[in-house]
Structure formats: structure tokens, C-alpha cells
Amino acid sequence: MPDIFNTIVIFVNNLITYKINCIMLTKNLLHKSLVMIVAAGVLLFVSCQGGNKSGSQQTAADSSNLKDISQNVKDVVYPLPTPFEMTKMLSTIGVGYNSAILNPVDKAEKYFTERSKAVNLGVYIADFAYVNLCQDKTYALTYFKVIRDLALKNNIYGCFNDALFNRIQDNLANNDSLVSISQEMYYNMSDILENANRQNMNALITSGVLIESIYLAVMNVNNDSEHQKNIQKILEQKQLFDNFYEFISLYKKDKDVKLELNRLDTLKKTLNKVVVKSTNKIITKDKNNHRTVKGGQEIIVNETIFKEFKENIIKVRQEITSISTK
Amino acid sequence: MNLFRIILFPVLLLVSSHAFSQDCKDFYKSKDCYVYVPLDRDFQLYNQAKSAYVEIGKPTIFKVVLYGKKDFIVGICAGDKYYRQIRFRIIDGITHTILYDNKDFDFIESFGFTVEKTQPLDLEVTVMSKEKAAQSQKVCLGIQILWSNVQETPSSKK
């Protein structure tokens, strides 16, 4: 009996995992649909129960019989940070708040191309994160409304609804809750796009988020005593940028993503000029058994490169937020 | 009857698919992914924690950037009864040097460490199973990442 059950679960699991499109069901599959209805029902029941994981956890370790790990074929997952985390991290450089540098909300309805709607959704999400973290309650709801409208124009449904709007409204006085709700909103949107096989859209939105987050940070760097330290923190985003670049490159067959990649190339070229001091990375262990990842790359601050990077990010941001019909 | 099948099957499949994906989405936050946190420390969920469906026996790389001067605890978990062990390696994202392998530590499923400098790391995870039937099947894998500011030691305070 458990074998039959396992077979059914594996079968349905395969169907779901490979995201077979229901519209494309073959005649052959339809003949088997009754079996699948039962299987899907069983799976639904199982997933609602939460499953029993204890069996696997009680299994004793026995590595000798395990299959060796394939070293050749690997899947890669890019867990990109949320705009809230990015802005929060950048806010540690002690930036002030300047609402004048935000992308004006009245431009939102003028974005007509698919690419500009998606990228600017990302821009507004980053702005929303910035106003929330800087506790500007005046703009929080205004920017949320813009995000909701642009999400609908991008055919993203289910994460920017009235219930969320009301939750944000109710939590305006509580900044921690607001940030937490906003993060949840962003995660949900990413998941919706990922599950709908719309990673190209996800890549465009995240590109907007990344450019706007860096732009907000760069525009807030002052010539104060923390100047060098702040530049270093911004240039350290190179590593995050490289991961994102790798991620977005996966979707370069999409014409909109390809155009966006061309823009990011300008920034990448400048960031590649950043001088890094590399030392061997190792994990050490102290007398208390505490481990530390030592070494790695240290960004050497260079004013000229930062200036070039700042000019480029302003230019790129200007390009993506401008109203264009192309 | 045919019409009934055609309508009902996709509906059920979509509903179950949704339930399945919802289960995996937040898996890293579930009790299955619980990691031990020292009581006197305040660790928060890191934004690059993630769950994903992975193939049993096939390595999956989570490319993360860990910020410097922070303590991290990484926990790994899988949501299927087929798995027997999870192999977890921390690999330098630039040189691809292997920095840590839980094979050397009896396949322990969590690891705490300090990061001195901001750096890209590849967290390579492989869900392993002894059962033939499980090979190449997909399971939900969670990577729990917690972070805290580096705790000052008595010597560093001086």
C-alpha cells in the first residue's frame, strides 16, 4: 500500500514540478485524468496535513551506501535580496531622507511599453522601501497605490490587493510592521512570477529595484567624515550586482531583458574597474570552536571610479524612468 | 463526462499545484528548518534565505552574498521522506575553493560562522537518498539563513 501511495505522489509531484500546462494536455493524458484526479486529491490532502517528516529525520546516517554527488550538472538558485533589505543596508551609511530624488508618482501612468512598466514597477518598489525605512508616512500609501496600479498593468494579480492596502494603512504608525508587510508583499510577487514561469518579468522588475536602490544611496553620499566608508559600502554592492547580472543573463533571449542588460553593461564595466585586494579565503576555528570566514576581497576606494559609477547610475536611472514610447 | 473530466482535472491540478508550491515557498521558515540559536543572541532572518524544489542526488547552488562583520547561522532542510542525508558545502564564489563540507562533520545540517568581509559564497546543497525510486525526484529544500551583528569579544572591546 505505501508503495502505491508513493508512486502516486511521485507521479503527481513530477507533473507539478515540471509545470505541465493544463491546456496542453494530450488525449492520452485525458484518458488517465480520473486517476490523476484521485492523485491530485490525495496530494492536496497530504499537503494540507503538513506531512510527516519524522521518518526521514530519524533515519540514521550511512554515507557509505549513498550515491556519490554528481559534480557536472548543477542547478543554480539566485536568492536576491529584497529592496527593503538593500535600502536598509544602504541606510546604515547614514543617508538622509530626500523625497525630491524619488521617481514622481504622476509619471507612472505614462509608462506604456512592457519593459518600462516592469522596470519602473521595480523603481517604485525601491522608492516605497526608502520612504518606509525613512518613515515618511505621507508617501507610503501614495507609492503603494502606484505599485498596485503598475502591478495590474503588468498582469500581476493576487499580491497587491485591498486587504494588503488596509494592512499597510493600519500599520502606518508601526514602522517594523510596515517593513515586514512590504517584504512579504515583495516575496509574494516574486513567487507569483516564479511559479507562473515569468522570470523574465521578475528580472526586469528586480533590475529596476537594484538600479533605484543604488541610485538612492549614491545620491545621499555626502562629503563628510564617513565619505570613504560610505563609498566602500556602495561599491561592495558589486558582488550583489554580479550575482544579479548572472541571473538576468539567463533570460537574455527576451528582447526586453536584452535591452536592460545593455544598460547594466555600462554599470558592470565601471564596477569591473573597482580595485580589489584579494587574500585567500579560509575558515578558521578559535579555541571556543567558533568559525570565521577570513580573507576574500576588500574593495579599495577610488574617488575617480566612484565618480564614474555615480555618473553612470544617474544616467541609467534617468533612461529607465524617462517617458519613452520605444 | 468528458467535459466534466476536462474541467475538473485542470482545476484540481492547479489547486494542488498551488498548495504544493505554497508549502515549498515558506519551507525555510517552517519548524522542519529550525536551527539552534544561542539564547543570548538576537538573530534575524536573512533576506537571501530561500526554498526551492531540487532534484534528489543533484547539487543545487544557492549564490548568496554575505555581508561583512556579521555572524551567520545557515540551516538546511528537505521536505520529503526519501532523503537520507543532505550534503552541504560552502564554496568561494570567485575562486570556487571549497571552504566547508559537512561531510567532514557527520552531515550536520546547520553551521554557524562569522564573516569578516562582504563576499559572494556558493552554498552547494545535495539531497541524497539511498532509495532508487527517489533518484531524480524533486523535493522541497530550504536554506535558512540567520544573521546578527558580530558579537564583541572581551579582547575586541579593549
XYZ file of C-alpha atoms in Angstrom:
484
model
C 0.000 0.000 0.000
C 2.703 2.543 0.872
C 4.370 1.728 -2.473
C 1.213 2.568 -4.413
C 0.833 5.733 -2.418
C 4.449 6.683 -3.054
C 4.083 6.001 -6.764
C 1.033 8.255 -6.940
C 2.770 11.026 -5.047
C 5.876 10.756 -7.227
C 3.759 10.804 -10.363
C 1.780 13.872 -9.357
C 4.883 15.513 -7.959
C 6.525 15.119 -11.350
C 3.548 16.598 -13.098
C 3.520 19.613 -10.852
C 7.240 20.140 -10.755
C 7.603 20.204 -14.463
C 4.665 22.585 -14.665
C 2.711 20.762 -17.315
C 0.369 23.251 -18.823
C -3.198 22.037 -18.442
C -4.200 23.497 -21.778
C -1.607 21.338 -23.484
C -2.896 18.043 -22.114
C -2.740 15.335 -24.698
C -5.562 12.993 -25.499
C -3.621 10.221 -23.840
C -3.360 12.155 -20.619
C -7.049 12.902 -20.632
C -7.804 9.178 -20.622
C -5.849 8.959 -17.412
C -7.423 12.000 -15.877
C -9.627 10.105 -13.472
C -6.593 8.502 -11.882
C -4.941 11.888 -11.706
C -7.974 13.495 -10.080
C -7.657 10.972 -7.286
C -3.913 11.500 -7.135
C -4.242 15.282 -7.078
C -6.863 14.989 -4.367
C -4.585 12.748 -2.331
C -1.763 15.201 -2.750
C -3.955 18.111 -1.729
C -4.980 16.210 1.373
C -1.391 15.327 2.185
C -0.152 18.879 1.706
C -2.914 20.227 3.947
C -1.865 17.807 6.654
C 1.660 19.163 6.569
C 3.155 15.729 6.019
C 5.079 13.555 8.397
C 8.737 14.412 8.246
C 9.814 12.472 11.285
C 10.542 9.330 9.317
C 13.251 10.992 7.323
C 14.740 12.714 10.280
C 15.009 9.512 12.272
C 16.966 7.754 9.559
C 20.477 7.009 10.688
C 23.367 8.360 8.697
C 25.138 5.903 6.475
C 27.134 7.708 3.879
C 28.919 4.660 2.538
C 25.865 3.416 0.648
C 24.817 6.738 -0.700
C 25.196 7.636 -4.317
C 28.050 9.967 -4.992
C 27.281 13.556 -5.832
C 27.290 14.410 -9.479
C 29.844 17.155 -9.949
C 28.992 18.003 -13.507
C 25.370 19.073 -13.633
C 24.189 21.606 -11.105
C 21.116 23.763 -10.663
C 21.683 27.345 -9.634
C 19.336 29.410 -7.484
C 19.760 33.168 -7.085
C 18.279 34.271 -3.780
C 18.330 38.019 -4.436
C 17.846 40.377 -1.512
C 14.655 42.364 -1.171
C 14.681 46.130 -1.834
C 13.894 46.663 1.833
C 16.987 44.844 2.926
C 19.091 46.661 0.342
C 17.808 50.070 1.338
C 18.183 49.167 4.993
C 21.754 48.103 4.432
C 22.461 51.254 2.450
C 20.744 53.334 5.108
C 23.431 52.206 7.545
C 25.725 54.562 5.705
C 23.793 57.305 7.456
C 21.978 58.710 4.452
C 19.458 61.420 4.990
C 15.989 61.480 3.507
C 15.249 63.472 0.412
C 11.852 62.997 -1.194
C 12.921 65.103 -4.184
C 15.039 62.252 -5.553
C 12.144 59.779 -5.710
C 10.597 58.957 -9.059
C 7.446 61.150 -9.162
C 4.234 59.130 -8.895
C 2.490 61.046 -11.675
C 4.870 59.511 -14.212
C 3.562 56.005 -13.521
C 0.560 56.226 -15.827
C 2.750 57.403 -18.694
C 4.772 54.220 -18.931
C 3.355 52.348 -21.908
C 5.909 49.826 -23.064
C 6.043 46.421 -21.373
C 9.643 46.993 -20.378
C 9.137 50.449 -18.889
C 6.097 49.263 -16.931
C 8.047 46.357 -15.434
C 11.309 48.186 -14.719
C 9.517 51.165 -13.196
C 7.435 48.878 -11.021
C 10.815 47.903 -9.551
C 11.809 51.564 -9.261
C 8.639 52.393 -7.325
C 9.081 49.344 -5.077
C 12.559 50.608 -4.143
C 11.134 54.101 -3.548
C 8.414 52.570 -1.387
C 11.079 50.768 0.656
C 13.018 54.020 1.014
C 10.036 56.091 2.218
C 9.060 53.343 4.648
C 12.517 52.984 6.102
C 12.821 56.739 6.413
C 9.362 56.728 7.982
C 7.761 59.161 5.584
C 4.128 58.230 6.173
C 2.906 60.846 3.693
C 4.312 58.979 0.739
C 3.938 55.356 1.899
C 0.329 54.920 0.771
C 0.786 57.023 -2.356
C 3.666 54.837 -3.513
C 1.809 51.670 -2.601
C -1.100 52.737 -4.823
C 1.279 53.327 -7.712
C 2.843 49.890 -7.187
C -0.615 48.293 -7.123
C -1.644 50.007 -10.367
C 1.569 49.170 -12.173
C 1.411 45.560 -10.958
C -2.044 45.231 -12.522
C -0.748 46.751 -15.750
C 1.958 44.079 -15.668
C -0.727 41.406 -15.171
C 0.471 40.564 -11.682
C -2.541 39.703 -9.588
C -3.022 38.447 -6.088
C -0.392 40.242 -4.036
C -1.309 43.940 -4.133
C -4.955 43.706 -3.131
C -7.210 45.838 -0.934
C -6.521 43.666 2.093
C -2.824 44.484 1.861
C -3.610 48.161 1.306
C -5.693 48.144 4.509
C -2.952 46.339 6.434
C -0.450 48.977 5.353
C -2.869 51.732 6.324
C -3.453 50.149 9.737
C 0.262 49.805 10.369
C 1.416 53.250 9.292
C 2.382 54.051 12.866
C 4.396 50.879 13.264
C 7.454 51.013 11.069
C 8.688 47.497 11.807
C 5.338 46.001 10.805
C 5.249 48.118 7.698
C 8.660 46.921 6.573
C 7.698 43.353 7.369
C 4.407 43.636 5.401
C 6.271 45.208 2.499
C 8.852 42.412 2.460
C 6.064 39.848 2.469
C 4.487 41.676 -0.473
C 7.737 41.570 -2.429
C 8.343 37.882 -1.672
C 4.793 37.063 -2.779
C 5.226 38.941 -6.028
C 8.492 37.151 -6.785
C 6.891 33.801 -6.028
C 3.868 34.521 -8.195
C 6.149 35.369 -11.118
C 8.427 32.403 -10.483
C 5.516 29.961 -10.277
C 3.940 31.442 -13.401
C 7.196 30.952 -15.305
C 7.559 34.714 -15.751
C 11.123 35.020 -14.564
C 11.895 37.458 -17.389
C 9.375 39.848 -15.838
C 10.904 39.189 -12.420
C 14.334 40.018 -13.853
C 13.088 43.344 -15.282
C 11.395 44.350 -12.022
C 14.429 43.385 -9.934
C 16.633 45.353 -12.303
C 14.551 48.452 -11.531
C 14.781 47.723 -7.815
C 18.547 47.339 -7.934
C 19.209 50.460 -10.015
C 16.903 52.634 -7.914
C 18.287 51.331 -4.589
C 21.852 52.100 -5.637
C 20.758 55.444 -7.092
C 19.123 56.484 -3.803
C 22.257 55.541 -1.897
C 24.638 57.262 -4.306
C 22.581 60.456 -4.261
C 22.780 60.546 -0.490
C 26.533 60.236 -0.102
C 27.885 63.454 1.340
C 31.392 64.723 1.563
C 31.602 64.117 5.318
C 33.929 62.177 7.593
C 32.175 58.919 6.669
C 32.633 59.593 2.961
C 35.226 56.876 2.264
C 33.402 54.280 4.329
C 30.125 55.043 2.556
C 31.677 54.771 -0.883
C 33.149 51.432 0.098
C 29.728 50.147 1.155
C 28.200 51.214 -2.131
C 30.984 49.706 -4.216
C 30.662 46.490 -2.194
C 27.326 46.078 -3.960
C 29.435 44.945 -6.896
C 29.210 41.382 -5.622
C 25.450 41.536 -5.412
C 25.332 43.194 -8.805
C 27.460 40.405 -10.320
C 25.050 37.763 -8.988
C 22.094 39.680 -10.369
C 23.807 40.145 -13.725
C 24.323 36.377 -13.923
C 20.645 35.842 -13.067
C 19.247 38.324 -15.596
C 21.578 36.962 -18.296
C 19.663 33.684 -18.129
C 16.732 35.464 -19.773
C 18.609 37.446 -22.408
C 16.637 35.769 -25.191
C 13.777 38.020 -24.156
C 14.185 41.249 -26.156
C 13.253 43.488 -23.214
C 15.699 41.734 -20.902
C 18.397 42.034 -23.570
C 17.880 45.795 -23.754
C 18.017 46.023 -19.982
C 21.221 44.003 -19.980
C 22.797 46.540 -22.341
C 22.094 49.230 -19.769
C 23.500 47.147 -16.948
C 26.628 46.531 -19.028
C 27.621 50.166 -18.562
C 27.469 49.775 -14.801
C 29.213 46.416 -14.897
C 32.109 47.851 -16.883
C 32.650 50.557 -14.285
C 32.313 48.150 -11.394
C 34.869 45.862 -13.015
C 37.350 48.728 -12.720
C 36.999 48.678 -8.941
C 40.292 47.611 -7.445
C 40.061 44.748 -5.012
C 42.661 43.444 -2.656
C 42.309 39.680 -2.592
C 43.507 37.339 0.085
C 42.922 33.615 0.343
C 39.569 32.775 1.823
C 39.681 30.275 4.671
C 37.527 29.207 7.565
C 39.372 29.339 10.861
C 38.382 27.898 14.226
C 39.239 29.533 17.543
C 39.666 27.876 20.946
C 35.904 28.173 21.561
C 35.194 26.303 18.323
C 33.860 29.481 16.744
C 34.433 29.606 12.992
C 35.224 32.656 10.913
C 35.392 33.114 7.156
C 38.572 35.118 6.778
C 40.078 36.738 3.749
C 38.309 37.363 0.479
C 38.053 40.576 -1.420
C 38.418 44.032 0.038
C 37.213 46.959 -2.048
C 39.799 49.698 -2.386
C 38.052 53.046 -2.509
C 38.847 55.095 -5.554
C 37.188 58.502 -5.938
C 37.563 58.573 -9.715
C 35.857 55.214 -10.168
C 33.115 56.185 -7.738
C 32.555 59.422 -9.653
C 32.272 57.480 -12.915
C 29.949 54.963 -11.290
C 27.788 57.763 -9.888
C 27.526 59.437 -13.298
C 26.590 56.142 -14.918
C 23.966 55.215 -12.352
C 22.363 58.664 -12.700
C 22.366 58.273 -16.478
C 20.912 54.762 -16.407
C 18.283 55.741 -13.864
C 17.380 58.758 -15.991
C 16.963 56.479 -19.005
C 14.728 53.933 -17.284
C 12.453 56.488 -15.612
C 12.054 58.738 -18.633
C 8.820 58.547 -20.571
C 9.515 56.812 -23.811
C 7.389 55.009 -26.327
C 10.298 52.907 -27.597
C -18.460 13.000 -18.714
C -15.587 14.053 -20.940
C -16.387 17.696 -20.373
C -16.511 17.038 -16.651
C -13.056 15.468 -16.784
C -11.620 18.235 -18.880
C -12.821 20.926 -16.489
C -12.301 19.180 -13.182
C -8.849 17.794 -13.767
C -7.112 21.092 -14.536
C -8.907 22.736 -11.615
C -7.771 20.081 -9.174
C -4.290 20.035 -10.603
C -3.987 23.798 -10.313
C -5.333 23.808 -6.769
C -2.980 21.053 -5.681
C -0.117 22.707 -7.541
C -0.811 25.937 -5.709
C -0.969 24.162 -2.354
C 2.258 22.352 -3.171
C 4.123 25.491 -4.202
C 2.818 27.388 -1.182
C 4.174 24.610 1.010
C 7.627 24.947 -0.504
C 7.696 28.740 -0.677
C 7.931 29.250 3.080
C 9.506 25.915 3.879
C 12.712 27.504 5.163
C 10.630 29.264 7.821
C 8.921 26.073 8.981
C 9.717 24.030 12.054
C 11.399 21.473 9.799
C 14.052 24.082 9.189
C 14.504 25.023 12.808
C 18.068 25.858 13.738
C 19.502 26.242 17.188
C 20.117 29.877 18.113
C 22.065 30.839 21.240
C 19.621 32.247 23.792
C 21.715 35.325 24.497
C 21.903 36.372 20.853
C 19.428 38.206 18.672
C 19.469 36.600 15.231
C 17.218 37.753 12.395
C 16.119 36.075 9.210
C 18.462 36.958 6.350
C 16.801 38.127 3.153
C 18.575 35.574 0.985
C 17.092 32.586 2.830
C 15.172 30.581 0.246
C 13.251 27.429 -0.551
C 13.287 25.691 -3.907
C 12.409 22.398 -5.480
C 15.562 20.428 -6.130
C 16.346 17.111 -7.665
C 17.473 14.338 -5.355
C 21.106 13.471 -5.978
C 21.825 16.624 -7.967
C 23.790 19.521 -6.428
C 21.995 22.853 -6.297
C 23.935 26.048 -5.796
C 22.448 28.983 -3.920
C 24.519 32.011 -4.874
C 24.451 34.377 -1.928
C 26.318 37.470 -0.835
C 27.013 37.567 2.882
C 27.805 40.955 4.364
C 30.913 41.508 6.435
C 31.167 41.939 10.200
C 28.168 39.739 10.761
C 27.527 36.355 12.348
C 25.529 33.857 10.318
C 23.816 30.563 11.008
C 22.937 28.514 7.956
C 20.495 25.628 8.327
C 19.418 23.224 5.605
C 16.374 21.003 5.441
C 14.431 18.939 2.944
C 10.756 18.185 2.952
C 10.479 14.690 1.665
C 10.741 11.348 3.321
C 13.033 9.935 0.647
C 16.079 11.853 1.608
C 18.635 10.314 3.831
C 21.261 12.966 4.191
C 21.936 16.454 2.963
C 25.399 17.314 1.766
C 26.236 20.953 2.292
C 29.327 22.759 1.099
C 30.361 26.389 1.307
C 32.324 27.349 -1.786
C 34.154 30.580 -2.558
C 32.003 32.324 -5.171
C 35.060 33.638 -7.007
C 37.806 31.034 -6.801
C 35.434 28.064 -6.285
C 37.594 26.770 -3.455
C 35.696 24.537 -1.044
C 35.709 26.217 2.364
C 33.462 23.867 4.300
C 31.970 20.436 3.755
C 29.504 18.968 6.227
C 30.637 15.511 5.128
C 33.569 16.103 7.475
C 31.143 16.778 10.308
C 28.788 13.826 10.060
C 26.456 15.710 7.686
C 25.349 18.146 10.361
C 22.530 20.309 8.985
C 23.438 23.690 10.432
C 26.589 25.733 10.601
C 27.390 28.975 12.412
C 30.212 31.308 11.446
C 31.384 34.897 11.280
C 32.046 36.695 8.004
C 34.830 39.273 8.160
C 34.416 40.869 4.725
C 31.420 41.078 2.425
C 31.719 38.232 -0.030
C 29.917 36.062 -2.542
C 29.590 32.462 -1.479
C 28.075 29.467 -3.207
C 26.069 27.322 -0.835
C 26.020 23.957 -2.569
C 23.389 21.566 -1.327
C 22.695 17.994 -2.394
C 19.813 15.971 -1.062
C 20.903 12.370 -1.060
C 18.830 9.242 -0.914
C 19.517 5.570 -0.721
C 16.307 4.611 -2.442
C 16.450 4.016 -6.169
C 12.890 5.266 -6.607
C 13.873 8.605 -5.162
C 16.682 9.379 -7.575
C 15.893 12.320 -9.832
C 12.654 13.065 -7.975
C 12.175 16.614 -6.760
C 11.888 17.636 -3.129
C 11.445 20.942 -1.406
C 14.712 22.183 0.024
C 15.006 25.046 2.468
C 18.036 27.145 3.241
C 17.550 29.012 6.453
C 19.987 31.899 6.936
C 20.033 33.889 10.142
C 22.264 36.844 10.851
C 23.324 39.047 13.697
C 25.887 41.782 14.142
C 29.230 40.423 15.251
C 29.348 39.950 18.973
C 32.196 41.834 20.520
C 34.552 39.620 22.449
C 36.289 40.909 25.598
C 39.518 41.222 23.625
C 37.920 43.195 20.776
C 36.403 45.689 23.217
C 39.829 46.678 24.531
